[in-house]
Coordinates of N, CA and C in Angstrom, one line a residue:
M1 N 70.4 -77.2 -95.6 CA 71.2 -76.8 -96.8 C 72.6 -76.2 -96.3
Q2 N 72.6 -75.6 -95.1 CA 73.9 -75.1 -94.6 C 74.8 -76.3 -94.3
W3 N 74.3 -77.4 -93.9 CA 75.1 -78.5 -93.6 C 75.8 -79.0 -94.8
A4 N 75.0 -79.1 -95.9 CA 75.6 -79.6 -97.2 C 76.7 -78.6 -97.7
E5 N 76.5 -77.3 -97.5 CA 77.5 -76.3 -97.9 C 78.7 -76.5 -97.1
H6 N 78.5 -76.7 -95.8 CA 79.7 -76.9 -94.9 C 80.5 -78.2 -95.3
C7 N 79.8 -79.2 -95.7 CA 80.5 -80.5 -96.2 C 81.3 -80.2 -97.4
V8 N 80.8 -79.4 -98.3 CA 81.5 -79.1 -99.6 C 82.7 -78.3 -99.3
R9 N 82.5 -77.2 -98.4 CA 83.6 -76.3 -98.1 C 84.7 -77.1 -97.4
H10 N 84.4 -78.0 -96.5 CA 85.3 -78.9 -95.8 C 86.1 -79.7 -96.8
A11 N 85.4 -80.4 -97.7 CA 86.0 -81.3 -98.7 C 87.0 -80.5 -99.5
E12 N 86.6 -79.3 -100.0 CA 87.4 -78.5 -100.8 C 88.7 -78.0 -100.1
A13 N 88.5 -77.6 -98.8 CA 89.7 -77.2 -98.0 C 90.6 -78.3 -97.7
Y14 N 90.1 -79.5 -97.4 CA 91.0 -80.7 -97.2 C 91.7 -81.1 -98.4
F15 N 91.1 -81.1 -99.6 CA 91.7 -81.5 -100.8 C 92.8 -80.4 -101.2
R16 N 92.5 -79.1 -101.0 CA 93.6 -78.1 -101.2 C 94.8 -78.4 -100.3
L17 N 94.5 -78.6 -99.0 CA 95.6 -78.9 -98.0 C 96.4 -80.1 -98.5
L18 N 95.7 -81.2 -98.8 CA 96.4 -82.4 -99.2 C 97.2 -82.2 -100.4
C19 N 96.8 -81.4 -101.4 CA 97.5 -81.1 -102.6 C 98.7 -80.2 -102.3
S20 N 98.7 -79.5 -101.2 CA 99.7 -78.4 -101.0 C 100.9 -79.0 -100.2
V21 N 100.8 -80.2 -99.7 CA 101.9 -80.7 -98.9 C 102.8 -81.6 -99.7
S22 N 104.1 -81.7 -99.4 CA 104.9 -82.7 -100.1 C 104.9 -84.0 -99.4
D23 N 104.7 -84.1 -98.1 CA 104.7 -85.3 -97.4 C 103.5 -85.4 -96.5
P24 N 102.4 -86.1 -97.0 CA 101.2 -86.1 -96.2 C 101.3 -86.8 -94.8
S25 N 102.4 -87.7 -94.7 CA 102.6 -88.3 -93.4 C 102.9 -87.4 -92.3
E26 N 103.3 -86.2 -92.6 CA 103.5 -85.1 -91.6 C 102.3 -84.3 -91.3
L27 N 101.2 -84.5 -92.1 CA 100.0 -83.7 -91.9 C 99.3 -84.0 -90.6
R28 N 98.9 -83.0 -89.9 CA 98.1 -83.2 -88.7 C 96.7 -82.6 -88.8
L29 N 95.7 -83.5 -88.6 CA 94.3 -83.0 -88.8 C 93.7 -82.7 -87.5
T30 N 94.1 -83.3 -86.4 CA 93.6 -83.0 -85.1 C 94.8 -83.1 -84.1
A31 N 94.5 -82.7 -82.8 CA 95.4 -82.8 -81.8 C 95.6 -84.3 -81.3
V32 N 94.7 -85.1 -81.7 CA 94.8 -86.5 -81.2 C 94.9 -87.5 -82.4
D33 N 95.6 -87.0 -83.4 CA 95.9 -87.9 -84.6 C 96.5 -89.2 -84.2
E34 N 97.5 -89.2 -83.3 CA 98.2 -90.5 -82.9 C 97.2 -91.5 -82.4
V35 N 96.3 -91.0 -81.5 CA 95.3 -91.9 -80.9 C 94.3 -92.4 -81.9
I36 N 93.9 -91.5 -82.8 CA 93.0 -91.9 -83.9 C 93.6 -93.0 -84.8
F37 N 94.9 -92.8 -85.2 CA 95.6 -93.7 -86.0 C 95.9 -95.0 -85.3
D38 N 96.4 -95.0 -84.1 CA 96.7 -96.2 -83.4 C 95.5 -97.1 -83.2
K39 N 94.4 -96.4 -82.8 CA 93.1 -97.2 -82.5 C 92.6 -97.7 -83.9
F40 N 92.7 -97.0 -84.9 CA 92.3 -97.4 -86.3 C 93.1 -98.7 -86.6
L41 N 94.4 -98.6 -86.5 CA 95.2 -99.8 -86.9 C 94.9 -101.0 -86.0
E42 N 94.6 -100.8 -84.7 CA 94.3 -101.9 -83.8 C 93.0 -102.5 -84.3
M43 N 92.0 -101.7 -84.7 CA 90.7 -102.3 -85.0 C 90.5 -102.6 -86.4
F44 N 91.2 -101.9 -87.3 CA 90.9 -102.1 -88.8 C 92.2 -102.2 -89.6
G45 N 93.2 -102.8 -89.0 CA 94.5 -102.9 -89.7 C 94.4 -103.7 -91.0
D46 N 93.3 -104.4 -91.2 CA 93.2 -105.2 -92.4 C 92.4 -104.6 -93.6
I47 N 91.9 -103.4 -93.3 CA 91.1 -102.7 -94.4 C 92.1 -102.2 -95.5
P48 N 91.8 -102.5 -96.7 CA 92.5 -101.9 -97.8 C 92.1 -100.4 -98.0
L49 N 93.1 -99.5 -97.9 CA 92.8 -98.1 -97.9 C 92.8 -97.4 -99.2
D50 N 93.4 -98.0 -100.2 CA 93.4 -97.3 -101.5 C 92.1 -97.1 -102.1
V51 N 91.2 -98.2 -102.1 CA 89.8 -98.1 -102.6 C 89.0 -98.8 -101.5
I52 N 88.0 -98.0 -101.0 CA 87.1 -98.5 -100.0 C 85.7 -98.5 -100.5
S53 N 85.0 -99.6 -100.2 CA 83.6 -99.7 -100.6 C 82.7 -98.9 -99.6
E54 N 81.7 -98.2 -100.1 CA 80.8 -97.5 -99.3 C 80.1 -98.4 -98.3
D55 N 79.8 -99.6 -98.7 CA 79.1 -100.6 -97.8 C 79.9 -101.0 -96.6
S56 N 81.2 -101.0 -96.8 CA 82.1 -101.4 -95.6 C 82.2 -100.3 -94.6
L57 N 81.7 -99.1 -95.0 CA 81.8 -97.9 -94.0 C 80.5 -97.6 -93.3
K58 N 79.4 -98.1 -93.8 CA 78.1 -97.7 -93.3 C 77.7 -98.6 -92.1
S59 N 77.2 -97.9 -91.1 CA 76.6 -98.6 -90.0 C 75.1 -98.7 -90.1
G60 N 74.6 -99.8 -89.5 CA 73.1 -99.9 -89.6 C 72.7 -100.9 -88.5
A61 N 71.4 -100.9 -88.2 CA 70.9 -101.8 -87.2 C 70.8 -103.2 -87.8
I62 N 71.1 -104.2 -87.0 CA 71.0 -105.6 -87.5 C 69.5 -105.9 -87.3
K63 N 68.9 -106.3 -88.4 CA 67.4 -106.4 -88.4 C 67.0 -107.9 -88.1
S64 N 67.9 -108.8 -88.1 CA 67.5 -110.2 -87.9 C 68.6 -110.9 -87.1
T65 N 68.1 -111.8 -86.2 CA 69.1 -112.5 -85.4 C 69.4 -113.9 -86.0
S66 N 68.7 -114.2 -87.1 CA 69.0 -115.5 -87.8 C 69.6 -115.3 -89.2
L67 N 70.6 -114.5 -89.2 CA 71.3 -114.2 -90.5 C 72.3 -115.3 -90.8
P68 N 72.4 -115.6 -92.1 CA 73.4 -116.6 -92.5 C 74.8 -116.3 -92.0
K69 N 75.6 -117.3 -91.9 CA 77.0 -117.1 -91.3 C 77.8 -116.2 -92.2
Y70 N 77.6 -116.2 -93.5 CA 78.4 -115.4 -94.4 C 78.2 -113.9 -94.2
Y71 N 77.2 -113.5 -93.4 CA 77.0 -112.1 -93.1 C 77.8 -111.6 -91.9
V72 N 78.3 -112.6 -91.1 CA 79.0 -112.3 -89.9 C 80.2 -111.3 -90.1
P73 N 81.1 -111.5 -91.0 CA 82.2 -110.6 -91.2 C 81.7 -109.1 -91.4
Y74 N 80.7 -109.0 -92.3 CA 80.2 -107.6 -92.6 C 79.6 -107.0 -91.3
I75 N 78.8 -107.8 -90.6 CA 78.1 -107.3 -89.4 C 79.2 -106.9 -88.4
N76 N 80.2 -107.7 -88.2 CA 81.3 -107.4 -87.3 C 82.0 -106.1 -87.6
K77 N 82.2 -105.8 -88.9 CA 82.8 -104.6 -89.4 C 81.9 -103.4 -89.0
V78 N 80.6 -103.5 -89.3 CA 79.7 -102.4 -89.0 C 79.7 -102.1 -87.5
C79 N 79.6 -103.2 -86.7 CA 79.6 -103.0 -85.2 C 80.9 -102.4 -84.8
K80 N 82.0 -102.8 -85.3 CA 83.3 -102.3 -85.0 C 83.4 -100.8 -85.3
W81 N 82.9 -100.4 -86.4 CA 82.9 -98.9 -86.8 C 82.1 -98.1 -85.8
R82 N 81.0 -98.6 -85.4 CA 80.2 -97.9 -84.4 C 80.9 -97.8 -83.1
I83 N 81.5 -98.8 -82.6 CA 82.3 -98.8 -81.4 C 83.5 -97.8 -81.5
Y84 N 84.2 -97.9 -82.7 CA 85.3 -97.0 -82.9 C 84.9 -95.5 -82.8
C85 N 83.9 -95.2 -83.6 CA 83.4 -93.8 -83.6 C 83.0 -93.3 -82.3
N86 N 82.3 -94.1 -81.5 CA 81.8 -93.6 -80.2 C 82.9 -93.4 -79.2
E87 N 84.0 -94.1 -79.4 CA 85.2 -93.9 -78.5 C 85.7 -92.4 -78.5
F88 N 85.4 -91.7 -79.6 CA 85.9 -90.3 -79.7 C 84.9 -89.2 -79.4
E89 N 83.7 -89.6 -78.9 CA 82.8 -88.7 -78.4 C 83.4 -87.9 -77.2
G90 N 83.4 -86.6 -77.3 CA 84.0 -85.7 -76.3 C 85.5 -85.5 -76.4
K91 N 86.1 -86.3 -77.4 CA 87.6 -86.2 -77.6 C 87.9 -85.4 -78.9
V92 N 87.0 -85.6 -79.9 CA 87.1 -84.9 -81.2 C 85.9 -84.1 -81.4
E93 N 86.1 -82.8 -81.6 CA 85.0 -81.9 -81.9 C 84.1 -82.4 -83.1
D94 N 82.8 -82.3 -82.9 CA 81.9 -82.7 -84.0 C 82.3 -84.1 -84.6
F95 N 82.6 -85.0 -83.7 CA 83.1 -86.4 -84.1 C 82.1 -87.1 -85.0
N96 N 80.8 -86.7 -84.9 CA 79.7 -87.4 -85.6 C 79.1 -86.6 -86.7
L97 N 79.7 -85.5 -87.0 CA 79.2 -84.6 -88.1 C 79.5 -85.3 -89.4
G98 N 78.5 -85.2 -90.3 CA 78.6 -85.8 -91.7 C 79.8 -85.1 -92.4
T99 N 80.6 -85.9 -93.1 CA 81.8 -85.4 -93.8 C 81.9 -86.1 -95.1
L100 N 82.3 -85.4 -96.1 CA 82.5 -86.1 -97.4 C 83.8 -86.9 -97.4
F101 N 83.8 -88.1 -97.9 CA 84.9 -89.0 -98.0 C 85.1 -89.5 -99.4
R102 N 86.4 -89.5 -99.8 CA 86.8 -90.1 -101.1 C 87.0 -91.6 -101.0
L103 N 86.2 -92.3 -101.8 CA 86.3 -93.8 -101.7 C 87.6 -94.3 -102.3
D104 N 88.0 -93.7 -103.4 CA 89.3 -94.1 -104.1 C 90.3 -93.0 -103.8
A105 N 91.4 -93.3 -103.1 CA 92.4 -92.3 -102.7 C 93.1 -91.7 -103.9
S106 N 93.0 -92.3 -105.1 CA 93.7 -91.8 -106.2 C 92.9 -90.8 -107.0
K107 N 91.7 -90.6 -106.6 CA 90.8 -89.7 -107.3 C 90.3 -88.5 -106.4
G108 N 89.8 -87.5 -107.0 CA 89.3 -86.3 -106.3 C 87.8 -86.5 -105.8
Y109 N 87.3 -85.5 -105.3 CA 85.9 -85.5 -104.9 C 85.0 -85.3 -106.1
C110 N 84.1 -86.3 -106.3 CA 83.1 -86.2 -107.4 C 82.0 -87.1 -106.9
P111 N 80.8 -87.0 -107.5 CA 79.6 -87.8 -107.0 C 79.9 -89.3 -106.9
E112 N 80.5 -89.9 -107.9 CA 80.7 -91.3 -108.0 C 81.9 -91.8 -107.1
N113 N 82.7 -90.9 -106.5 CA 83.8 -91.2 -105.6 C 83.6 -90.7 -104.2
T114 N 82.4 -90.3 -103.9 CA 82.2 -89.6 -102.6 C 81.0 -90.2 -101.8
C115 N 81.2 -90.4 -100.5 CA 80.1 -90.7 -99.7 C 80.2 -89.9 -98.4
I116 N 79.1 -89.9 -97.6 CA 79.1 -89.2 -96.4 C 79.4 -90.1 -95.2
V117 N 80.3 -89.8 -94.4 CA 80.7 -90.6 -93.2 C 80.8 -89.6 -92.0
P118 N 80.7 -90.2 -90.8 CA 81.0 -89.4 -89.6 C 82.4 -88.8 -89.6
R119 N 82.6 -87.6 -89.1 CA 83.9 -86.9 -89.1 C 85.0 -87.8 -88.6
I120 N 84.8 -88.5 -87.5 CA 85.8 -89.3 -86.9 C 86.2 -90.5 -87.9
Q121 N 85.3 -91.0 -88.7 CA 85.6 -92.0 -89.6 C 86.5 -91.4 -90.8
F122 N 86.1 -90.2 -91.2 CA 86.9 -89.5 -92.2 C 88.3 -89.3 -91.7
L123 N 88.4 -88.8 -90.4 CA 89.8 -88.6 -89.9 C 90.6 -89.8 -89.7
A124 N 90.0 -90.9 -89.3 CA 90.7 -92.2 -89.2 C 91.2 -92.7 -90.5
L125 N 90.4 -92.7 -91.5 CA 90.7 -93.2 -92.8 C 91.8 -92.3 -93.5
E126 N 91.6 -91.0 -93.5 CA 92.5 -90.1 -94.2 C 93.8 -90.0 -93.4
T127 N 93.8 -90.0 -92.1 CA 95.0 -90.0 -91.3 C 95.8 -91.3 -91.7
A128 N 95.2 -92.4 -91.8 CA 95.8 -93.7 -92.2 C 96.4 -93.6 -93.6
R129 N 95.6 -93.1 -94.5 CA 96.1 -92.9 -95.9 C 97.3 -92.0 -95.9
N130 N 97.3 -91.0 -95.1 CA 98.4 -90.0 -95.1 C 99.6 -90.7 -94.5
R131 N 99.5 -91.3 -93.4 CA 100.6 -91.9 -92.7 C 101.2 -93.1 -93.4
L132 N 100.4 -93.8 -94.1 CA 100.9 -95.0 -94.8 C 101.3 -94.7 -96.3
G133 N 101.2 -93.5 -96.7 CA 101.7 -93.1 -98.0 C 100.7 -93.4 -99.2
I134 N 99.5 -93.6 -98.9 CA 98.5 -93.9 -99.9 C 98.0 -92.7 -100.6
N135 N 97.8 -91.6 -99.9 CA 97.5 -90.3 -100.5 C 98.8 -89.8 -101.1
K136 N 98.7 -89.5 -102.4 CA 99.9 -89.1 -103.2 C 99.6 -87.7 -103.7
P137 N 100.1 -86.6 -103.0 CA 99.8 -85.2 -103.4 C 100.2 -84.9 -104.9
E138 N 101.3 -85.5 -105.3 CA 101.8 -85.2 -106.7 C 100.8 -85.6 -107.7
N139 N 100.1 -86.7 -107.5 CA 99.1 -87.2 -108.4 C 97.8 -86.4 -108.2
L140 N 97.4 -86.1 -107.0 CA 96.2 -85.4 -106.7 C 96.2 -84.0 -107.2
R141 N 97.4 -83.4 -107.2 CA 97.6 -82.0 -107.7 C 97.1 -81.9 -109.2
Q142 N 97.4 -82.9 -110.0 CA 96.9 -82.9 -111.4 C 95.4 -82.9 -111.5
L143 N 94.7 -83.5 -110.5 CA 93.3 -83.5 -110.5 C 92.7 -82.2 -110.1
H144 N 93.5 -81.5 -109.2 CA 93.0 -80.3 -108.6 C 93.2 -79.1 -109.6
E145 N 94.1 -79.2 -110.5 CA 94.4 -78.1 -111.5 C 93.4 -78.0 -112.6

């Protein structure tokens, strides 16, 4: 239960922070934001960041070696996320800690717009949204009030 409370407090704090800045591209979430962002662009530069499906974020074991070819892009994405996340072990504190993530950048935290991801995945996606101007504090402030 403490873990869930921690997730909610973190989400609330991040959303308040996001709503309080005028330019999210200047926001720094860790000491290694540049590395997180650069590696994210290198590996996932094609991901649409405004609305992200939960399925595209989840890792899982591949249960069959004889999967149809149309599964290959999805499997590659899952494997790439696992590789990406593990690169930050020992570099980002609590890199694998469950963190609430907003699927649609134009909306706030609510059950239908939230999923749990590893902290490093949250940091990568939100840093990219901030740097690329997808998070719009002026719009999010209206949701927060």
